[in-house]
mmCIF file of C-alpha atoms in Angstrom:
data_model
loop_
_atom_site.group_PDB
_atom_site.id
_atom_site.type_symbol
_atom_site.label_atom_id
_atom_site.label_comp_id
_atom_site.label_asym_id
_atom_site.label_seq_id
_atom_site.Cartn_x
_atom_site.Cartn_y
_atom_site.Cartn_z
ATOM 1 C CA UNK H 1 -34.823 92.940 96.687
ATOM 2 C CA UNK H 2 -31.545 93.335 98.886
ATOM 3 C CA UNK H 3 -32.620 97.229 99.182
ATOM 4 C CA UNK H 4 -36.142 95.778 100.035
ATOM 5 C CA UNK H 5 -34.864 93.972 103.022
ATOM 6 C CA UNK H 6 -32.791 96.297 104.325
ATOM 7 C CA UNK H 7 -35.947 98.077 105.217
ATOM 8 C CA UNK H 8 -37.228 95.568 106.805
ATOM 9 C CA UNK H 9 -34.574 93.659 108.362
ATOM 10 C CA UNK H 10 -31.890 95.494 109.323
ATOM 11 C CA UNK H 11 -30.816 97.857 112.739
ATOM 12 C CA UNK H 12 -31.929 101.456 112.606
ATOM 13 C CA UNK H 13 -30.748 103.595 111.252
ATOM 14 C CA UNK H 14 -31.021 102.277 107.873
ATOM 15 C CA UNK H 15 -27.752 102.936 105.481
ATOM 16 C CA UNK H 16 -30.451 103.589 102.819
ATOM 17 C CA UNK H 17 -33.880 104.851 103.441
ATOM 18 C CA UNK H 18 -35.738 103.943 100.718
ATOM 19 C CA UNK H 19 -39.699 103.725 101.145
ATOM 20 C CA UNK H 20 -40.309 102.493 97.470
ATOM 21 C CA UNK H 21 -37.977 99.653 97.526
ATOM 22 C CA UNK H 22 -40.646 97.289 99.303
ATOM 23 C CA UNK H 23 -43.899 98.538 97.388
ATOM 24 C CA UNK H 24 -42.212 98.351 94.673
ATOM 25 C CA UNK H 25 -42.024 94.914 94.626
ATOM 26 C CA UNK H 26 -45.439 94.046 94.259
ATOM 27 C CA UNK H 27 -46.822 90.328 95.400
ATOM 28 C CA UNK H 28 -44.429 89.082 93.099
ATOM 29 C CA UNK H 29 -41.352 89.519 94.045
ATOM 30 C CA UNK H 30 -41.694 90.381 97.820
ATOM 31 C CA UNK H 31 -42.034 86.738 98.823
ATOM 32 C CA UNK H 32 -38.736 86.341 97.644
ATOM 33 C CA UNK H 33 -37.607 88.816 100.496
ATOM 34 C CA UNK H 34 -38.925 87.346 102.822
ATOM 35 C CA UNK H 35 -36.601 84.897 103.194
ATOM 36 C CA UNK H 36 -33.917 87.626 104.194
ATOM 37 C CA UNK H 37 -35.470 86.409 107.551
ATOM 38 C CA UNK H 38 -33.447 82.961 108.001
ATOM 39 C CA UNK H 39 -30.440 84.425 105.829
ATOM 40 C CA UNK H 40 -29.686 87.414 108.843
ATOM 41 C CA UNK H 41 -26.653 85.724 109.743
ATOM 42 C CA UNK H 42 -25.596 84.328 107.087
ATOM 43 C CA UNK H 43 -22.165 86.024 105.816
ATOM 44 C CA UNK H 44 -22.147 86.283 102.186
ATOM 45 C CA UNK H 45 -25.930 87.331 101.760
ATOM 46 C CA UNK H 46 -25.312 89.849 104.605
ATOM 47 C CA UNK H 47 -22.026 91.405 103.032
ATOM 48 C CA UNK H 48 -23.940 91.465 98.968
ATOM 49 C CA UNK H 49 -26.981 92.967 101.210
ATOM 50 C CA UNK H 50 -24.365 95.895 102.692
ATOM 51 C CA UNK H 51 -22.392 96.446 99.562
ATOM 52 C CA UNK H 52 -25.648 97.068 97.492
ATOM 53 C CA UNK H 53 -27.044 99.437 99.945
ATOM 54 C CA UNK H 54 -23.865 101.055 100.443
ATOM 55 C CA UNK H 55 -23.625 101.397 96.830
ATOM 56 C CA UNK H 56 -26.862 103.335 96.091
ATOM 57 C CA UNK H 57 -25.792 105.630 99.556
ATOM 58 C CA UNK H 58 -22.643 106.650 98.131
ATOM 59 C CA UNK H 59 -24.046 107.536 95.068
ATOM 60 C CA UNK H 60 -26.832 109.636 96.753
ATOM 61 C CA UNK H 61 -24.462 111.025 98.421
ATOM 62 C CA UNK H 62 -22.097 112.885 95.907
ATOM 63 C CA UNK H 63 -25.414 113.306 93.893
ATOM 64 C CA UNK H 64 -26.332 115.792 96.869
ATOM 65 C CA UNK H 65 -23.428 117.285 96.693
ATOM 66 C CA UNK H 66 -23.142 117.772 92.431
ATOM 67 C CA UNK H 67 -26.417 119.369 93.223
ATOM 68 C CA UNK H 68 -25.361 121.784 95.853
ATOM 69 C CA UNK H 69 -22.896 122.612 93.029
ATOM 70 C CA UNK H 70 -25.099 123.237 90.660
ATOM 71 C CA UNK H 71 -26.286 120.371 88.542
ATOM 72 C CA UNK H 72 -29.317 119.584 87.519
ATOM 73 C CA UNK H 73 -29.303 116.736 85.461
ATOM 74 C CA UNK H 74 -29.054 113.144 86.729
ATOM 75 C CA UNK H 75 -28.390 110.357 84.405
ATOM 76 C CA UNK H 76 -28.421 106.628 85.785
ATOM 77 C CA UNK H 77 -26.589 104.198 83.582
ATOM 78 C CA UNK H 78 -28.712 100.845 83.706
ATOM 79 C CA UNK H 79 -30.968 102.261 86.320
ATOM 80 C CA UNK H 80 -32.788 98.968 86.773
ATOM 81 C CA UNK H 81 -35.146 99.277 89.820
ATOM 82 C CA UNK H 82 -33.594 102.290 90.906
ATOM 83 C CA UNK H 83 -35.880 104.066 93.079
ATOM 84 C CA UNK H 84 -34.481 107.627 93.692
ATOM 85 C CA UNK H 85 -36.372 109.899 91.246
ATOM 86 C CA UNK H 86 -39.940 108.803 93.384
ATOM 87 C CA UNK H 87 -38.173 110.532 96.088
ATOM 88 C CA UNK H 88 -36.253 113.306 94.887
ATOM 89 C CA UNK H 89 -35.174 115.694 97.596
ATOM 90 C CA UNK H 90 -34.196 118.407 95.034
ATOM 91 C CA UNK H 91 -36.571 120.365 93.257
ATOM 92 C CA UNK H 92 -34.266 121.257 90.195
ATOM 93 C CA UNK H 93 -33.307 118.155 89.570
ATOM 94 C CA UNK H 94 -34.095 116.309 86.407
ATOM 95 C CA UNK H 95 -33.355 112.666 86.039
ATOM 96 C CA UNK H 96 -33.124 110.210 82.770
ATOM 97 C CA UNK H 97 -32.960 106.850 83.766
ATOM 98 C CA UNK H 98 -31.719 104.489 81.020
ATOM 99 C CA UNK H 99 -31.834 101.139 80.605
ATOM 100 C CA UNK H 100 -32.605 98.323 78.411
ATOM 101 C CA UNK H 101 -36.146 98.898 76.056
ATOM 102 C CA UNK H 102 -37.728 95.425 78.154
ATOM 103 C CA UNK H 103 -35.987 96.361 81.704
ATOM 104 C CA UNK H 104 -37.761 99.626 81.397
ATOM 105 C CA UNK H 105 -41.072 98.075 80.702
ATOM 106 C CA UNK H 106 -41.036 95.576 83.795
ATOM 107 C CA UNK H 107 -40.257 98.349 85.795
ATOM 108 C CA UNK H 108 -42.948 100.447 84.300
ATOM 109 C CA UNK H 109 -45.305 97.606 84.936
ATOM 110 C CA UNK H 110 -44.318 97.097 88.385
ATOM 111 C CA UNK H 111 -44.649 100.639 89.614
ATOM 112 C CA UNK H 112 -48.144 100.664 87.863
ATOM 113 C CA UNK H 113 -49.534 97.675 89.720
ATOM 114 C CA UNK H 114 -47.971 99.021 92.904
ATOM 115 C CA UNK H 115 -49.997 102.442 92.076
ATOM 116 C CA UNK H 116 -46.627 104.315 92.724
ATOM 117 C CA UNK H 117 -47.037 107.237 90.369
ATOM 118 C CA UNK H 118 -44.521 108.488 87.901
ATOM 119 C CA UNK H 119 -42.940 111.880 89.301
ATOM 120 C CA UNK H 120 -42.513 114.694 86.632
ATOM 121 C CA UNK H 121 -38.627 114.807 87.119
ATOM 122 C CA UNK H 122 -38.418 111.805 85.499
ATOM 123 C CA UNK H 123 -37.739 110.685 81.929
ATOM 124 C CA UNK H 124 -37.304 106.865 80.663
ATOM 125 C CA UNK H 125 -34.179 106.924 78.243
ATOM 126 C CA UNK H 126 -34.151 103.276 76.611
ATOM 127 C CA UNK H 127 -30.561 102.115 75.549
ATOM 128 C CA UNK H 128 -28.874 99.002 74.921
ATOM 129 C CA UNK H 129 -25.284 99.533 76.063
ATOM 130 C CA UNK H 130 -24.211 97.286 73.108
ATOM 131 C CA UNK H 131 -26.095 98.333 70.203
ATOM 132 C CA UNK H 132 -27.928 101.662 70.819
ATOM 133 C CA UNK H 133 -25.332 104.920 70.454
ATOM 134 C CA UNK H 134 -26.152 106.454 73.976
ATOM 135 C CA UNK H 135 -25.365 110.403 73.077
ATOM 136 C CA UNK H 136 -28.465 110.275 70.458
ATOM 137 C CA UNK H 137 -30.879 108.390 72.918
ATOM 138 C CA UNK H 138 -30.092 110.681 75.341
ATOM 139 C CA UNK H 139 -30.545 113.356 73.515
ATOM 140 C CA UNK H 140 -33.442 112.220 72.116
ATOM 141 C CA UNK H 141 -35.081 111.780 75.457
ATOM 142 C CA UNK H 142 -34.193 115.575 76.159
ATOM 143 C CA UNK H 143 -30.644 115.662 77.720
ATOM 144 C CA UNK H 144 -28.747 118.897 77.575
ATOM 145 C CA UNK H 145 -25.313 117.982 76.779
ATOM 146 C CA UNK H 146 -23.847 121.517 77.479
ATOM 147 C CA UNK H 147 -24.565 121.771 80.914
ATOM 148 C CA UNK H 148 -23.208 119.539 83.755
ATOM 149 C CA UNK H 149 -24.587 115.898 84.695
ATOM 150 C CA UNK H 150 -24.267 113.650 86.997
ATOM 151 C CA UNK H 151 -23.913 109.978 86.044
ATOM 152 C CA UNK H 152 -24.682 106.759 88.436
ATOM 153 C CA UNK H 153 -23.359 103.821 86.443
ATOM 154 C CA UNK H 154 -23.799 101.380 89.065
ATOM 155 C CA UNK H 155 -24.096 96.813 88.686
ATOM 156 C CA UNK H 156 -23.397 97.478 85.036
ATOM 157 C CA UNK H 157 -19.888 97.291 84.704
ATOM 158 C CA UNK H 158 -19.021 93.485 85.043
ATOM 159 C CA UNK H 159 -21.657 93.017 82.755
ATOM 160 C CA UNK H 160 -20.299 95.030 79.841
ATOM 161 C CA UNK H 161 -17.485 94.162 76.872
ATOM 162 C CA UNK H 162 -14.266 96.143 77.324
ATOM 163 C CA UNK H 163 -15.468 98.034 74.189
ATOM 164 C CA UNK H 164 -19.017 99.189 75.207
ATOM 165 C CA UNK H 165 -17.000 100.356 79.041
ATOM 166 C CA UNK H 166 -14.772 102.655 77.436
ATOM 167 C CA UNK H 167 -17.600 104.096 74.342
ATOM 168 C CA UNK H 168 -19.756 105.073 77.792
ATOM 169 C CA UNK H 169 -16.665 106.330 79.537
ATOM 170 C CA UNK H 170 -15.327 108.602 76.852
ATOM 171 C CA UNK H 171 -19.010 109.797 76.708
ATOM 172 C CA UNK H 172 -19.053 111.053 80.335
ATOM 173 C CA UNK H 173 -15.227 111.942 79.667
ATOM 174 C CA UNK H 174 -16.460 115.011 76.932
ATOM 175 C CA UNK H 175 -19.446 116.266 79.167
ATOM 176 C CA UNK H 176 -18.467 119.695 80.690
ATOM 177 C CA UNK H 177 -16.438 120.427 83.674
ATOM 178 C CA UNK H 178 -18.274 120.387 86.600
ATOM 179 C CA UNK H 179 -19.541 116.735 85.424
ATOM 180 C CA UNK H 180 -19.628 113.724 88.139
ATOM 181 C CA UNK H 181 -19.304 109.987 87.670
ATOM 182 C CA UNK H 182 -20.175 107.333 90.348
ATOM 183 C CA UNK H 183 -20.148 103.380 89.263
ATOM 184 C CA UNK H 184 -19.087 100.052 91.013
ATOM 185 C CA UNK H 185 -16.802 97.462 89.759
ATOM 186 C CA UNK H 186 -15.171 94.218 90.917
ATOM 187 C CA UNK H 187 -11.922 92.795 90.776
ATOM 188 C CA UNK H 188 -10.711 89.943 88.627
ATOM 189 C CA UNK H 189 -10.964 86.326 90.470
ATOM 190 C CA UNK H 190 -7.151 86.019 89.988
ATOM 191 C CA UNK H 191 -6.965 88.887 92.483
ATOM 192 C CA UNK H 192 -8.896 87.457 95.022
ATOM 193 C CA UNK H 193 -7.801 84.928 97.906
ATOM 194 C CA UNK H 194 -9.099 81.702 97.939
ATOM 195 C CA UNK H 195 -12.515 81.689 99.493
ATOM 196 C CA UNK H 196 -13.194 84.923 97.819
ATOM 197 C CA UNK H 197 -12.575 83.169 94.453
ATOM 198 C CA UNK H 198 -15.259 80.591 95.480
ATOM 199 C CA UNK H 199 -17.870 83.215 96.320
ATOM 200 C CA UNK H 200 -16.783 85.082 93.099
ATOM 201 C CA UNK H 201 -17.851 81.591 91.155
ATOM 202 C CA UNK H 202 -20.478 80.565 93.507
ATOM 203 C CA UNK H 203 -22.101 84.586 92.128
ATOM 204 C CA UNK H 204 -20.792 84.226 88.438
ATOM 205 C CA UNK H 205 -22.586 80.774 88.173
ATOM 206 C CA UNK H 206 -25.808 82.375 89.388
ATOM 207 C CA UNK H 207 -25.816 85.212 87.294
ATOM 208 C CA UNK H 208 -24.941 83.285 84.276
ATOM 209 C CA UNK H 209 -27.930 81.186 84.405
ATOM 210 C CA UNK H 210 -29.685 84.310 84.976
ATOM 211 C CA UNK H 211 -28.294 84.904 81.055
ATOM 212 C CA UNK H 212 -26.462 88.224 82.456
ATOM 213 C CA UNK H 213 -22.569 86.335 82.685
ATOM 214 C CA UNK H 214 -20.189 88.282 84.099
ATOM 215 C CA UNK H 215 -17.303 89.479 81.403
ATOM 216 C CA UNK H 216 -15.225 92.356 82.403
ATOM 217 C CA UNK H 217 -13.025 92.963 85.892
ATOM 218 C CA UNK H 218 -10.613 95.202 86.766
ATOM 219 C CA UNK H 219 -7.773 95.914 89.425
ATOM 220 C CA UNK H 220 -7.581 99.548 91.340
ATOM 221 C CA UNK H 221 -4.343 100.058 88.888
ATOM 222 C CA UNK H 222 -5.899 99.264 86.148
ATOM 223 C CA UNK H 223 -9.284 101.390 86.188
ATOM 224 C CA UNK H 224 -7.232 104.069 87.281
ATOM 225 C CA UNK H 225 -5.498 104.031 83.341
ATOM 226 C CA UNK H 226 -8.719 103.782 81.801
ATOM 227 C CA UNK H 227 -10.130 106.805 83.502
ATOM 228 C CA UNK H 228 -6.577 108.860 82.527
ATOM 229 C CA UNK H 229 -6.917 107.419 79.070
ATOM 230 C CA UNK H 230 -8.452 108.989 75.774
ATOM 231 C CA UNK H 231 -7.720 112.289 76.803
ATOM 232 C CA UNK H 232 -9.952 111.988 79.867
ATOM 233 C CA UNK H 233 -9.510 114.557 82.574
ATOM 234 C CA UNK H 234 -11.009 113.197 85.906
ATOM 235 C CA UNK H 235 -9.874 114.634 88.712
ATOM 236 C CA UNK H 236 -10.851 114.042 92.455
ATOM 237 C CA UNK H 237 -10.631 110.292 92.244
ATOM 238 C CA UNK H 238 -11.914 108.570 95.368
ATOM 239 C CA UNK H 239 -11.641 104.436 94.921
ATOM 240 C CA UNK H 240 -13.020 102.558 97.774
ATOM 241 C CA UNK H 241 -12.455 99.446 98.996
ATOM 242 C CA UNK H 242 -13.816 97.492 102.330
ATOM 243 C CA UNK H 243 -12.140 98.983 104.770
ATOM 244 C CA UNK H 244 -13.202 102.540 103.716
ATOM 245 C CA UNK H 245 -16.975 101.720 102.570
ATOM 246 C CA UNK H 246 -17.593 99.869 106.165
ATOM 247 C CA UNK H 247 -15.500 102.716 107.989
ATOM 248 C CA UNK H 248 -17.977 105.452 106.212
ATOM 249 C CA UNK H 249 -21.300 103.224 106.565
ATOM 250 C CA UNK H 250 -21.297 100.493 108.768
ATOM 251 C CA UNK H 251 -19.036 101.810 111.898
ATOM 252 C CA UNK H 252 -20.864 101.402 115.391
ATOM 253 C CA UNK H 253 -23.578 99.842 113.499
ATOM 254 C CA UNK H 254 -25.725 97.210 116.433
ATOM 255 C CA UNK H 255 -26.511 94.699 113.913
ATOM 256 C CA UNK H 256 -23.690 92.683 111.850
ATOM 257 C CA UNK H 257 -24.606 94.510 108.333
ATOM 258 C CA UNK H 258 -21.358 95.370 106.636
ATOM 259 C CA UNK H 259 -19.335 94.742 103.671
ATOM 260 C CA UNK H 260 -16.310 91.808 103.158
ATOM 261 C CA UNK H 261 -13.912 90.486 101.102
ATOM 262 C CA UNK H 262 -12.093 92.332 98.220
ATOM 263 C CA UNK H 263 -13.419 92.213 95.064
ATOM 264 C CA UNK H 264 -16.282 94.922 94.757
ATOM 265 C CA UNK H 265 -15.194 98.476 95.110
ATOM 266 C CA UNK H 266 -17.198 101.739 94.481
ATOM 267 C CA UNK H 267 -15.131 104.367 92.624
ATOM 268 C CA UNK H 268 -16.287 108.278 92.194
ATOM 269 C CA UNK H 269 -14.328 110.862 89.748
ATOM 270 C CA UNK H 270 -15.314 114.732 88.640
ATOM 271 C CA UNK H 271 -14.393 117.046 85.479
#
């Protein structure tokens, strides 16, 4: 929904052009956006609006570049209602989205009462992160773990146990060189100032009634061990923060759409 209303809200040029994220919405869930309309200058719902869009820009991004590379394989970790494979700029590209067994079916649904049809690059890889080993549903689903892959792991991490984190990260870890990980992730409210710490609870009370809670957080330091941990070998490390996501999105922009505070931060590493 915050994709949604970038579309239809916010100043040209768009961060993220994304021409499903409306239709995709159906009659059910578009009201909802709607009401972007009296929220335009409201801070908070403004800066969540920017980060998310910023977040699925930066991942298209380096995906573009993997495939000038030469990858071919996409994988997105908890794709949700990711909308990229029905408007795949690169013909070589094949993409497994993978998500929870019932996510996968709402989405299905949605994109079927929509009449937005299924593009042939795509295949649905059903996982849950805590129970289902990912390698063999992967596999199953038709990923070739020899050759180099992409991965977009992104609004999954705070949901996850420390456990299930580093089981997907040593995953991506043992792929081949050449391999690419993008993924989000916040810091923990003892990090934060003091009004950030409210809007950390204000979103952690919200998405806990939602019956998602919030469990893991980390500090720059911190995920920066776990991804030279295990034997990993990521290399070209780029952690961003505010200043660097608004500087590389949101400069010069006529309209107040940009990301605040400290706590989310969108972090990209290769093999």
């Amino acid at each position: 929904m915050r994709r949604a209303a970038h579309q239809l809200y916010d100043a040209q040029p768009l961060v993220l052009d994304d021409p499903i994220a409306v239709p995709i919405l159906g009659p059910d869930y578009l009201p909802e956006v709607h009401k972007t309309a009296t929220k335009l200058h409201k801070p908070f719902s403004v800066a969540l609006r920017a980060f998310l869009v910023a977040r699925s820009r930066y991942a298209e991004d380096l995906l573009a570049q993997a495939v000038a590379r030469g990858v071919t394989q996409y994988v997105l970790l908890g794709a949700g209602l990711d909308t990229f494979a029905h408007r795949n700029p690169h013909p070589s590209l094949h993409i497994f989205e993978v998500d929870h067994p019932a996510t996968q079916e709402w989405k299905r649904e949605l994109l079927e009462t929509s009449r937005i049809p299924a593009p042939s690059c795509l295949t649905y890889a059903p996982v849950d992160f805590e129970h289902h080993p990912l390698p063999e549903q992967l596999q199953a689903a038709g990923f070739n773990p020899a050759i180099p892959t992409f991965f977009a792991w992104l609004g999954v991490v705070p949901y996850l146990t420390l456990a299930a984190f580093r089981s997907t990260l040593s995953f991506i870890a043992a792929q081949p060189t050449g391999t690419g990980l993008v993924f989000d992730y916040g810091q923990p409210r003892s990090a934060l100032p003091f009004f950030e710490q409210l809007a950390h609870d204000s979103l952690a009370a919200r998405v806990q009634l939602a019956g998602e809670p919030f469990q893991l957080f980390f500090t720059p330091p911190e995920i920066a061990a776990e991804l030279s941990s295990n034997g990993a070998t990521f290399r070209q490390i780029e952690d961003l923060g505010t200043p660097e996501i608004n500087a590389r999105y949101f400069a010069s922009r006529t309209d107040n759409l940009k990301a605040k505070g400290s706590s989310g931060r969108l972090l990209s590493a290769w093999l």
